Amino acid sequence: MAADADGGPHPDGTANGADAGSVYPPPTNPMVTALLTDMYQITMAYAYWKAGKHEEPSVFDLLFRKSPFGGEYTVFAGLEECIRYAANFRFTPADLAYLRTVLPSTTEPGFFDYLAALDARAVRIEAIAEGSVVFPRVPLMRVEGPLLVCQLLETVFLTLVNFASLVATNAARHRAVAGPDKTLLEFGLRRAQGPDGGISASRYAFLGGFDATSNVEAGRLFGIPVRGTHAHAFVSSFLSLADLPERSLPRADGTRCDDFVSLVQGKLRQLKETPAVAGWFGETNESELAAFISYAQAFPRAFLALVDTYDVIRSGLPNFVAVALGLAECGYRALGVRLDSGDLAYQSKEARKLFRGVEAAFHVPGFGSIGVTASNDINESTLEALNKQGHEIDTFGIGTHLVTCYAQPALGCVYKLVEVRGQPRIKLSADIDKVTIPGKKRPFRLYGKEGVALVDLLVGDDEPPPRAGERILCRHPFLESKRAYVAPQRVEPLYHLYWAGDKTGKGVQPLPALAALKEQCKQELAAMRSDHLRALNPTPYKVSVTARLYNFIHDLWLNEAPVGELA
Amino acid sequence: MAADADGGPHPDGTANGADAGSVYPPPTNPMVTALLTDMYQITMAYAYWKAGKHEEPSVFDLLFRKSPFGGEYTVFAGLEECIRYAANFRFTPADLAYLRTVLPSTTEPGFFDYLAALDARAVRIEAIAEGSVVFPRVPLMRVEGPLLVCQLLETVFLTLVNFASLVATNAARHRAVAGPDKTLLEFGLRRAQGPDGGISASRYAFLGGFDATSNVEAGRLFGIPVRGTHAHAFVSSFLSLADLPERSLPRADGTRCDDFVSLVQGKLRQLKETPAVAGWFGETNESELAAFISYAQAFPRAFLALVDTYDVIRSGLPNFVAVALGLAECGYRALGVRLDSGDLAYQSKEARKLFRGVEAAFHVPGFGSIGVTASNDINESTLEALNKQGHEIDTFGIGTHLVTCYAQPALGCVYKLVEVRGQPRIKLSADIDKVTIPGKKRPFRLYGKEGVALVDLLVGDDEPPPRAGERILCRHPFLESKRAYVAPQRVEPLYHLYWAGDKTGKGVQPLPALAALKEQCKQELAAMRSDHLRALNPTPYKVSVTARLYNFIHDLWLNEAPVGELA
């Protein structure tokens, strides 16, 4: 069963629903239609149709040539959306009316009739599982079927895979640096590249290893946990304690603390007189204290305060502690503080010192381990630097750098014709990295001892699949001298069939829920050798072809490449 | 009248329509709902409501602190979408049902009732005109109204303005380097950050100075001209001339050329024997020739060929010329070639040389000025380098670098509370750039001789507006010694009222069509001194405050900032 296949309306509430009986809802973003494409797909479609080539059997590979962020791996994401797109691919009458206005008036009417009846039922899509760790040159998806319709899927498939995979990879890299025990929150919506840049980032950051998002709509659409407390505006909207209309707080045991405000003020006075924390502060900001009390009254079980509106050390932290001690006396445990500017390592250590001092002095068990969240322009390098300095942060809120993939804002997936009418096609280039591997082939992952991935091997469709225990010659696709024998302990075929034209989803791989994709990603990363994954000078993971495929490529290459003439 | 206000259904075909009588359709992307926000907006909303602060009059400024791409200016975009969002802002019952699941079970039911009835009719939005050239610290929008609802608009407003302004600025910068006479095409959909990253990029790149897009959906939604021809896959889908089912071509005069294929083959032979172009090539690739002929048959009036599938100089260009000569003989004028790899300057010059040689040798007037389009990973620096080397390119297709804003993929707009209950609020920071200017104020642009913009001046709402001819003291908002007298020839108030709660649009500034915004941008750029706009070491444009506002800021600052103690 496809995700979201419970037959309900499309989760975004639009009328853009799927066919009855289909397990494939339309793409999440209703703007992803047959017209969301490059104009040259339409002009090519007409030229194919005019030349009678539109139904020619064809095979396209979708692949990338270099992993992002200077790394050696990529997390594949976006597949579910591609399959939903294929399953719902149609030109509406309104689409065709628009196309009539942008194609020449000489365009034959039969072409529009053809498009009106077109869908992707004749297309077959095999792909690597979403959430997998993948490598350059190994096609992530193989799209087979009539030339014209396969061509028309290109742009959206690239748009859906490029950004999804980029964000998932970025998230996995942030997770790797932060370590498995930290809580990672995606906070990027406001800085994202448009509304669904934000929504997609929330979704695929979760897939790649984040724990939650601030994005409420992404929470609703994908079931991602949502998190959030308050901003500086909340703090500065209070002028003084006189702004608090209510002084009481219901205790956790159901009784009532009639004057929570005075309780907190008392705690603040006590704090000042406590040797363990003496000298920290003089007068704290009263409007900040009012804001914290008010927030605690609204969320006594989820009190997390942003402490840098005025001065973290002299005002924010002591105000927080006073409210947290008041809450403790009423039977609640404060969640913690959020730091959003300045020296996060130093501030977090000071906060921890204070919390521990308070635990000892006030005898509040667990107070020393109250949470510290940090959220100011954090990226991979900041995390690395914080790790080196030492810090006491439990939770990171990461926005801009994560969601816009600041370090490299685009992944360069391409979609290449590798076979037409049974004939292999090769795209030549002066740059070896841009030469495509022609013909129908499928990838296998070969594992060694202890379940570690050794190499990905591309095997021609006309060859027998590799088998565990066999000694297999793995060749670099282009460089003659690079080759090695491998005797894998286990061989895993990387392709699964995801679309064969049947909207009931029969006979194809189901599309797993987001949580399962997240788990897939985690397990795949765990099966990689750590030197392939490290941020600094990672070892390239080997992608090879069989000896037979190697010869096939090179025969074709020599055949197609023009012979130069030195003059 | 707002754009798209013709009362028809929402152009994306969803049921997400506007109210009857409203001139404000919903945001373009149906995913832009009340839930597209940060969770902390919702938790703050509850805390405001609990504290009885939800209706307190408040003023928020939306501003950025630094122009992107190392430049000194920014093009403001995204306003129309913000106003459409405000005009249609509502929580649906489904939204509220979801919020009930993510807020604590102790949340009072009255809060959800309040949200159910909430809209933005009590909000008032003044803003700088969309398409304007804007500068750091000058608030682009001023949002006034009840605290809770103004707070709830924050995240979407930032999401809508940040990326739109970033792309528009990026486009304007590319236009500045390319010069006014080149044709600039946006080709970025496949590399964009998700589907509406692509759609937004197409829209705002057009606003910022591009001429057309490859993105068909953006063409339909916004009336942007769409452009496109064919890809490498089209060329490699042909195996030989035997692939052409049709040899004829209707001539421009209505008669028929029965064997266009032979005509082109003849031209190719003639070319080889022509002294002016002799030595260029031996055998050209036959499958490429077949593809070009086929494309010309489909688009005889719009023949533009991608010439780098095999070898630009030895195959692509001569094949193109043969087909173009054939077309000329049939009464058509070929549009040109597209170069997509290699040394674009060199190839374009070779192409021009060939076209001119052919014009002379074959007596085809205008052949020498046939178009050359280039489209391989182009950005500001590439354009700059091409200008220096000299080239013969007429049209640039720009994708990745434009649409993902590769050089700086995020703009950092913020949304700051500057007044509540009539009291000015200031956000302090150790970093002067992050200190906000408190209170209600409005910006004016002061122009000197010849209509050149001299300075932007922020004036307190309680002060008289500056007047042309007056000698006005303009002070740096934070640095005491920076100040200057200005006697402007002309004073332009930058704010206009765009939303005052009335969906019929009465009494407020209309939202201009995209073409008008594009023109606004062009004119504003023309009114700037060129040293503010240049790419290398641009002169900062001055943003000032009045003497009175200066004193007001500094009194408040001293009042709020804690006094340090040296120990």
mmCIF file of N, CA, C and O in Angstrom, chain B residues 236-311:
data_model
loop_
_atom_site.group_PDB
_atom_site.id
_atom_site.type_symbol
_atom_site.label_atom_id
_atom_site.label_comp_id
_atom_site.label_asym_id
_atom_site.label_seq_id
_atom_site.Cartn_x
_atom_site.Cartn_y
_atom_site.Cartn_z
ATOM 1 N N SER B 236 19.775 12.028 -29.515
ATOM 2 C CA SER B 236 20.245 10.644 -29.491
ATOM 3 C C SER B 236 19.119 9.630 -29.687
ATOM 4 O O SER B 236 19.376 8.441 -29.859
ATOM 5 N N SER B 237 17.877 10.091 -29.707
ATOM 6 C CA SER B 237 16.784 9.144 -29.985
ATOM 7 C C SER B 237 16.722 8.774 -31.470
ATOM 8 O O SER B 237 16.033 7.837 -31.852
ATOM 9 N N PHE B 238 17.439 9.513 -32.298
ATOM 10 C CA PHE B 238 17.493 9.179 -33.728
ATOM 11 C C PHE B 238 18.734 8.326 -33.999
ATOM 12 O O PHE B 238 19.797 8.582 -33.430
ATOM 13 N N LEU B 239 18.572 7.309 -34.840
ATOM 14 C CA LEU B 239 19.711 6.447 -35.140
ATOM 15 C C LEU B 239 20.317 6.782 -36.498
ATOM 16 O O LEU B 239 21.517 6.700 -36.686
ATOM 17 N N SER B 240 19.468 7.184 -37.457
ATOM 18 C CA SER B 240 19.980 7.512 -38.797
ATOM 19 C C SER B 240 18.883 8.240 -39.571
ATOM 20 O O SER B 240 17.752 8.397 -39.073
ATOM 21 N N LEU B 241 19.203 8.650 -40.796
ATOM 22 C CA LEU B 241 18.204 9.327 -41.626
ATOM 23 C C LEU B 241 17.032 8.411 -41.974
ATOM 24 O O LEU B 241 15.941 8.890 -42.306
ATOM 25 N N ALA B 242 17.261 7.114 -41.851
ATOM 26 C CA ALA B 242 16.161 6.177 -42.116
ATOM 27 C C ALA B 242 15.045 6.314 -41.089
ATOM 28 O O ALA B 242 13.933 5.823 -41.292
ATOM 29 N N ASP B 243 15.346 6.985 -39.984
ATOM 30 C CA ASP B 243 14.327 7.208 -38.945
ATOM 31 C C ASP B 243 13.276 8.236 -39.355
ATOM 32 O O ASP B 243 12.282 8.404 -38.647
ATOM 33 N N LEU B 244 13.534 8.953 -40.435
ATOM 34 C CA LEU B 244 12.590 10.014 -40.808
ATOM 35 C C LEU B 244 11.467 9.436 -41.659
ATOM 36 O O LEU B 244 11.698 9.019 -42.792
ATOM 37 N N PRO B 245 10.255 9.413 -41.171
ATOM 38 C CA PRO B 245 9.154 8.800 -41.922
ATOM 39 C C PRO B 245 8.673 9.722 -43.039
ATOM 40 O O PRO B 245 8.018 9.285 -43.974
ATOM 41 N N GLU B 246 9.018 10.977 -42.921
ATOM 42 C CA GLU B 246 8.471 11.983 -43.824
ATOM 43 C C GLU B 246 9.651 12.752 -44.413
ATOM 44 O O GLU B 246 10.488 13.246 -43.667
ATOM 45 N N ARG B 247 9.708 12.870 -45.730
ATOM 46 C CA ARG B 247 10.838 13.586 -46.333
ATOM 47 C C ARG B 247 10.471 15.014 -46.747
ATOM 48 O O ARG B 247 11.338 15.827 -47.020
ATOM 49 N N SER B 248 9.184 15.307 -46.776
ATOM 50 C CA SER B 248 8.766 16.606 -47.322
ATOM 51 C C SER B 248 8.687 17.697 -46.251
ATOM 52 O O SER B 248 8.773 17.423 -45.054
ATOM 53 N N LEU B 249 8.517 18.942 -46.732
ATOM 54 C CA LEU B 249 8.272 20.067 -45.821
ATOM 55 C C LEU B 249 7.412 21.086 -46.549
ATOM 56 O O LEU B 249 7.719 21.463 -47.686
ATOM 57 N N PRO B 250 6.317 21.543 -45.943
ATOM 58 C CA PRO B 250 5.556 22.607 -46.576
ATOM 59 C C PRO B 250 6.378 23.895 -46.575
ATOM 60 O O PRO B 250 6.945 24.250 -45.544
ATOM 61 N N ARG B 251 6.477 24.550 -47.720
ATOM 62 C CA ARG B 251 7.205 25.811 -47.776
ATOM 63 C C ARG B 251 6.373 26.926 -47.156
ATOM 64 O O ARG B 251 5.158 26.807 -46.995
ATOM 65 N N ALA B 252 7.056 28.027 -46.816
ATOM 66 C CA ALA B 252 6.364 29.168 -46.202
ATOM 67 C C ALA B 252 5.288 29.730 -47.124
ATOM 68 O O ALA B 252 4.273 30.266 -46.671
ATOM 69 N N ASP B 253 5.476 29.564 -48.434
ATOM 70 C CA ASP B 253 4.500 30.127 -49.381
ATOM 71 C C ASP B 253 3.333 29.187 -49.649
ATOM 72 O O ASP B 253 2.511 29.444 -50.524
ATOM 73 N N GLY B 254 3.270 28.072 -48.930
ATOM 74 C CA GLY B 254 2.133 27.173 -49.090
ATOM 75 C C GLY B 254 2.391 26.030 -50.049
ATOM 76 O O GLY B 254 1.680 25.018 -50.023
ATOM 77 N N THR B 255 3.413 26.140 -50.898
ATOM 78 C CA THR B 255 3.755 25.018 -51.780
ATOM 79 C C THR B 255 4.513 23.972 -50.960
ATOM 80 O O THR B 255 4.743 24.149 -49.769
ATOM 81 N N ARG B 256 4.916 22.901 -51.579
ATOM 82 C CA ARG B 256 5.530 21.810 -50.832
ATOM 83 C C ARG B 256 6.910 21.490 -51.377
ATOM 84 O O ARG B 256 7.100 21.370 -52.596
ATOM 85 N N CYS B 257 7.869 21.345 -50.483
ATOM 86 C CA CYS B 257 9.180 20.822 -50.861
ATOM 87 C C CYS B 257 9.102 19.309 -50.656
ATOM 88 O O CYS B 257 8.991 18.841 -49.529
ATOM 89 N N ASP B 258 9.089 18.559 -51.738
ATOM 90 C CA ASP B 258 8.808 17.126 -51.636
ATOM 91 C C ASP B 258 9.912 16.331 -50.951
ATOM 92 O O ASP B 258 9.643 15.334 -50.299
ATOM 93 N N ASP B 259 11.146 16.794 -51.132
ATOM 94 C CA ASP B 259 12.223 16.032 -50.490
ATOM 95 C C ASP B 259 13.170 16.975 -49.742
ATOM 96 O O ASP B 259 14.264 17.296 -50.202
ATOM 97 N N PHE B 260 12.696 17.389 -48.591
ATOM 98 C CA PHE B 260 13.473 18.296 -47.751
ATOM 99 C C PHE B 260 14.762 17.610 -47.282
ATOM 100 O O PHE B 260 15.820 18.237 -47.154
ATOM 101 N N VAL B 261 14.681 16.292 -47.052
ATOM 102 C CA VAL B 261 15.856 15.543 -46.573
ATOM 103 C C VAL B 261 16.984 15.634 -47.605
ATOM 104 O O VAL B 261 18.121 15.969 -47.279
ATOM 105 N N SER B 262 16.653 15.384 -48.841
ATOM 106 C CA SER B 262 17.685 15.463 -49.884
ATOM 107 C C SER B 262 18.187 16.896 -50.057
ATOM 108 O O SER B 262 19.377 17.123 -50.288
ATOM 109 N N LEU B 263 17.256 17.836 -49.937
ATOM 110 C CA LEU B 263 17.662 19.239 -50.023
ATOM 111 C C LEU B 263 18.743 19.550 -48.973
ATOM 112 O O LEU B 263 19.787 20.139 -49.272
ATOM 113 N N VAL B 264 18.501 19.108 -47.743
ATOM 114 C CA VAL B 264 19.459 19.362 -46.658
ATOM 115 C C VAL B 264 20.765 18.616 -46.913
ATOM 116 O O VAL B 264 21.861 19.167 -46.725
ATOM 117 N N GLN B 265 20.648 17.366 -47.369
ATOM 118 C CA GLN B 265 21.871 16.604 -47.658
ATOM 119 C C GLN B 265 22.699 17.302 -48.735
ATOM 120 O O GLN B 265 23.920 17.353 -48.657
ATOM 121 N N GLY B 266 21.999 17.861 -49.699
ATOM 122 C CA GLY B 266 22.678 18.607 -50.750
ATOM 123 C C GLY B 266 23.403 19.832 -50.179
ATOM 124 O O GLY B 266 24.538 20.125 -50.535
ATOM 125 N N LYS B 267 22.723 20.525 -49.249
ATOM 126 C CA LYS B 267 23.334 21.700 -48.627
ATOM 127 C C LYS B 267 24.601 21.301 -47.870
ATOM 128 O O LYS B 267 25.600 22.017 -47.874
ATOM 129 N N LEU B 268 24.533 20.151 -47.217
ATOM 130 C CA LEU B 268 25.689 19.680 -46.450
ATOM 131 C C LEU B 268 26.874 19.420 -47.384
ATOM 132 O O LEU B 268 28.013 19.788 -47.073
ATOM 133 N N ARG B 269 26.588 18.788 -48.523
ATOM 134 C CA ARG B 269 27.667 18.546 -49.491
ATOM 135 C C ARG B 269 28.235 19.870 -50.010
ATOM 136 O O ARG B 269 29.438 20.066 -50.070
ATOM 137 N N GLN B 270 27.332 20.794 -50.324
ATOM 138 C CA GLN B 270 27.771 22.104 -50.827
ATOM 139 C C GLN B 270 28.665 22.813 -49.813
ATOM 140 O O GLN B 270 29.665 23.424 -50.158
ATOM 141 N N LEU B 271 28.229 22.715 -48.564
ATOM 142 C CA LEU B 271 28.992 23.346 -47.477
ATOM 143 C C LEU B 271 30.438 22.869 -47.461
ATOM 144 O O LEU B 271 31.375 23.648 -47.336
ATOM 145 N N LYS B 272 30.575 21.538 -47.590
ATOM 146 C CA LYS B 272 31.907 20.936 -47.542
ATOM 147 C C LYS B 272 32.804 21.461 -48.646
ATOM 148 O O LYS B 272 34.016 21.521 -48.502
ATOM 149 N N GLU B 273 32.139 21.803 -49.753
ATOM 150 C CA GLU B 273 32.930 22.225 -50.920
ATOM 151 C C GLU B 273 33.099 23.742 -50.998
ATOM 152 O O GLU B 273 33.645 24.272 -51.954
ATOM 153 N N THR B 274 32.556 24.455 -49.972
ATOM 154 C CA THR B 274 32.618 25.914 -50.010
ATOM 155 C C THR B 274 33.909 26.400 -49.367
ATOM 156 O O THR B 274 34.172 26.087 -48.214
ATOM 157 N N PRO B 275 34.714 27.173 -50.116
ATOM 158 C CA PRO B 275 36.001 27.607 -49.576
ATOM 159 C C PRO B 275 35.867 28.334 -48.228
ATOM 160 O O PRO B 275 36.655 28.087 -47.319
ATOM 161 N N ALA B 276 34.840 29.209 -48.067
ATOM 162 C CA ALA B 276 34.705 30.001 -46.842
ATOM 163 C C ALA B 276 34.566 29.143 -45.592
ATOM 164 O O ALA B 276 34.917 29.560 -44.495
ATOM 165 N N VAL B 277 34.051 27.962 -45.737
ATOM 166 C CA VAL B 277 33.851 27.111 -44.560
ATOM 167 C C VAL B 277 34.611 25.791 -44.688
ATOM 168 O O VAL B 277 34.436 24.892 -43.872
ATOM 169 N N ALA B 278 35.457 25.680 -45.701
ATOM 170 C CA ALA B 278 36.177 24.424 -45.922
ATOM 171 C C ALA B 278 37.088 24.133 -44.743
ATOM 172 O O ALA B 278 37.569 25.025 -44.063
ATOM 173 N N GLY B 279 37.304 22.863 -44.496
ATOM 174 C CA GLY B 279 38.196 22.455 -43.425
ATOM 175 C C GLY B 279 37.528 22.370 -42.074
ATOM 176 O O GLY B 279 38.134 21.970 -41.096
ATOM 177 N N TRP B 280 36.272 22.761 -41.995
ATOM 178 C CA TRP B 280 35.573 22.711 -40.712
ATOM 179 C C TRP B 280 35.300 21.289 -40.273
ATOM 180 O O TRP B 280 35.386 20.949 -39.109
ATOM 181 N N PHE B 281 34.927 20.465 -41.250
ATOM 182 C CA PHE B 281 34.423 19.153 -40.828
ATOM 183 C C PHE B 281 34.607 18.111 -41.925
ATOM 184 O O PHE B 281 34.835 18.443 -43.091
ATOM 185 N N GLY B 282 34.547 16.840 -41.487
ATOM 186 C CA GLY B 282 34.559 15.758 -42.445
ATOM 187 C C GLY B 282 33.155 15.179 -42.495
ATOM 188 O O GLY B 282 32.240 15.807 -43.031
ATOM 189 N N GLU B 283 32.984 14.003 -41.892
ATOM 190 C CA GLU B 283 31.642 13.433 -41.811
ATOM 191 C C GLU B 283 30.936 13.992 -40.579
ATOM 192 O O GLU B 283 31.474 13.919 -39.480
ATOM 193 N N THR B 284 29.753 14.515 -40.701
ATOM 194 C CA THR B 284 28.980 14.895 -39.526
ATOM 195 C C THR B 284 28.174 13.684 -39.073
ATOM 196 O O THR B 284 28.001 12.712 -39.818
ATOM 197 N N ASN B 285 27.689 13.747 -37.859
ATOM 198 C CA ASN B 285 26.928 12.629 -37.300
ATOM 199 C C ASN B 285 25.541 12.559 -37.947
ATOM 200 O O ASN B 285 24.763 13.514 -37.906
ATOM 201 N N GLU B 286 25.241 11.425 -38.544
ATOM 202 C CA GLU B 286 24.012 11.300 -39.326
ATOM 203 C C GLU B 286 22.767 11.286 -38.442
ATOM 204 O O GLU B 286 21.715 11.811 -38.807
ATOM 205 N N SER B 287 22.883 10.668 -37.251
ATOM 206 C CA SER B 287 21.696 10.633 -36.391
ATOM 207 C C SER B 287 21.368 12.055 -35.905
ATOM 208 O O SER B 287 20.193 12.415 -35.755
ATOM 209 N N GLU B 288 22.396 12.864 -35.690
ATOM 210 C CA GLU B 288 22.171 14.260 -35.298
ATOM 211 C C GLU B 288 21.483 15.026 -36.446
ATOM 212 O O GLU B 288 20.536 15.790 -36.216
ATOM 213 N N LEU B 289 21.950 14.773 -37.686
ATOM 214 C CA LEU B 289 21.321 15.427 -38.833
ATOM 215 C C LEU B 289 19.849 15.036 -38.940
ATOM 216 O O LEU B 289 18.978 15.881 -39.187
ATOM 217 N N ALA B 290 19.593 13.751 -38.710
ATOM 218 C CA ALA B 290 18.202 13.281 -38.758
ATOM 219 C C ALA B 290 17.360 13.999 -37.716
ATOM 220 O O ALA B 290 16.230 14.443 -37.981
ATOM 221 N N ALA B 291 17.911 14.137 -36.501
ATOM 222 C CA ALA B 291 17.173 14.815 -35.416
ATOM 223 C C ALA B 291 16.889 16.263 -35.787
ATOM 224 O O ALA B 291 15.776 16.758 -35.594
ATOM 225 N N PHE B 292 17.897 16.945 -36.340
ATOM 226 C CA PHE B 292 17.696 18.353 -36.712
ATOM 227 C C PHE B 292 16.639 18.488 -37.801
ATOM 228 O O PHE B 292 15.779 19.381 -37.751
ATOM 229 N N ILE B 293 16.700 17.611 -38.799
ATOM 230 C CA ILE B 293 15.699 17.674 -39.874
ATOM 231 C C ILE B 293 14.306 17.455 -39.305
ATOM 232 O O ILE B 293 13.357 18.183 -39.596
ATOM 233 N N SER B 294 14.214 16.466 -38.432
ATOM 234 C CA SER B 294 12.916 16.155 -37.847
ATOM 235 C C SER B 294 12.384 17.336 -37.045
ATOM 236 O O SER B 294 11.202 17.686 -37.123
ATOM 237 N N TYR B 295 13.279 17.970 -36.276
ATOM 238 C CA TYR B 295 12.840 19.111 -35.465
ATOM 239 C C TYR B 295 12.416 20.274 -36.364
ATOM 240 O O TYR B 295 11.412 20.953 -36.093
ATOM 241 N N ALA B 296 13.147 20.472 -37.454
ATOM 242 C CA ALA B 296 12.790 21.530 -38.397
ATOM 243 C C ALA B 296 11.437 21.241 -39.049
ATOM 244 O O ALA B 296 10.654 22.163 -39.313
ATOM 245 N N GLN B 297 11.164 19.964 -39.304
ATOM 246 C CA GLN B 297 9.858 19.609 -39.883
ATOM 247 C C GLN B 297 8.727 19.923 -38.906
ATOM 248 O O GLN B 297 7.642 20.329 -39.308
ATOM 249 N N ALA B 298 9.001 19.732 -37.624
ATOM 250 C CA ALA B 298 7.973 20.025 -36.616
ATOM 251 C C ALA B 298 7.850 21.530 -36.381
ATOM 252 O O ALA B 298 6.752 22.043 -36.154
ATOM 253 N N PHE B 299 8.992 22.243 -36.413
ATOM 254 C CA PHE B 299 8.993 23.673 -36.105
ATOM 255 C C PHE B 299 9.768 24.464 -37.152
ATOM 256 O O PHE B 299 10.815 25.030 -36.862
ATOM 257 N N PRO B 300 9.234 24.523 -38.367
ATOM 258 C CA PRO B 300 9.988 25.208 -39.429
ATOM 259 C C PRO B 300 10.200 26.699 -39.147
ATOM 260 O O PRO B 300 11.175 27.281 -39.608
ATOM 261 N N ARG B 301 9.311 27.283 -38.372
ATOM 262 C CA ARG B 301 9.476 28.714 -38.052
ATOM 263 C C ARG B 301 10.209 28.940 -36.729
ATOM 264 O O ARG B 301 10.398 30.084 -36.319
ATOM 265 N N ALA B 302 10.560 27.905 -36.048
ATOM 266 C CA ALA B 302 11.190 28.061 -34.729
ATOM 267 C C ALA B 302 12.315 27.034 -34.579
ATOM 268 O O ALA B 302 12.435 26.367 -33.561
ATOM 269 N N PHE B 303 13.138 26.946 -35.609
ATOM 270 C CA PHE B 303 14.199 25.930 -35.585
ATOM 271 C C PHE B 303 15.413 26.437 -34.805
ATOM 272 O O PHE B 303 16.119 27.357 -35.247
ATOM 273 N N LEU B 304 15.613 25.853 -33.640
ATOM 274 C CA LEU B 304 16.768 26.181 -32.805
ATOM 275 C C LEU B 304 17.349 24.841 -32.380
ATOM 276 O O LEU B 304 16.642 24.017 -31.790
ATOM 277 N N ALA B 305 18.620 24.598 -32.699
ATOM 278 C CA ALA B 305 19.173 23.256 -32.498
ATOM 279 C C ALA B 305 20.263 23.240 -31.435
ATOM 280 O O ALA B 305 21.119 24.128 -31.390
ATOM 281 N N LEU B 306 20.196 22.242 -30.591
ATOM 282 C CA LEU B 306 21.237 21.993 -29.591
ATOM 283 C C LEU B 306 22.371 21.272 -30.313
ATOM 284 O O LEU B 306 22.188 20.170 -30.831
ATOM 285 N N VAL B 307 23.547 21.894 -30.383
ATOM 286 C CA VAL B 307 24.562 21.404 -31.320
ATOM 287 C C VAL B 307 25.743 20.686 -30.663
ATOM 288 O O VAL B 307 26.727 20.393 -31.332
ATOM 289 N N ASP B 308 25.625 20.356 -29.358
ATOM 290 C CA ASP B 308 26.807 19.762 -28.715
ATOM 291 C C ASP B 308 26.657 18.294 -28.334
ATOM 292 O O ASP B 308 27.409 17.793 -27.500
ATOM 293 N N THR B 309 25.703 17.595 -28.939
ATOM 294 C CA THR B 309 25.533 16.191 -28.538
ATOM 295 C C THR B 309 26.754 15.356 -28.943
ATOM 296 O O THR B 309 27.197 14.490 -28.201
ATOM 297 N N TYR B 310 27.302 15.623 -30.129
ATOM 298 C CA TYR B 310 28.477 14.855 -30.562
ATOM 299 C C TYR B 310 29.730 15.735 -30.563
ATOM 300 O O TYR B 310 30.642 15.520 -29.767
ATOM 301 N N ASP B 311 29.748 16.766 -31.384
ATOM 302 C CA ASP B 311 30.915 17.649 -31.448
ATOM 303 C C ASP B 311 30.457 18.950 -32.095
ATOM 304 O O ASP B 311 30.033 18.952 -33.260
#
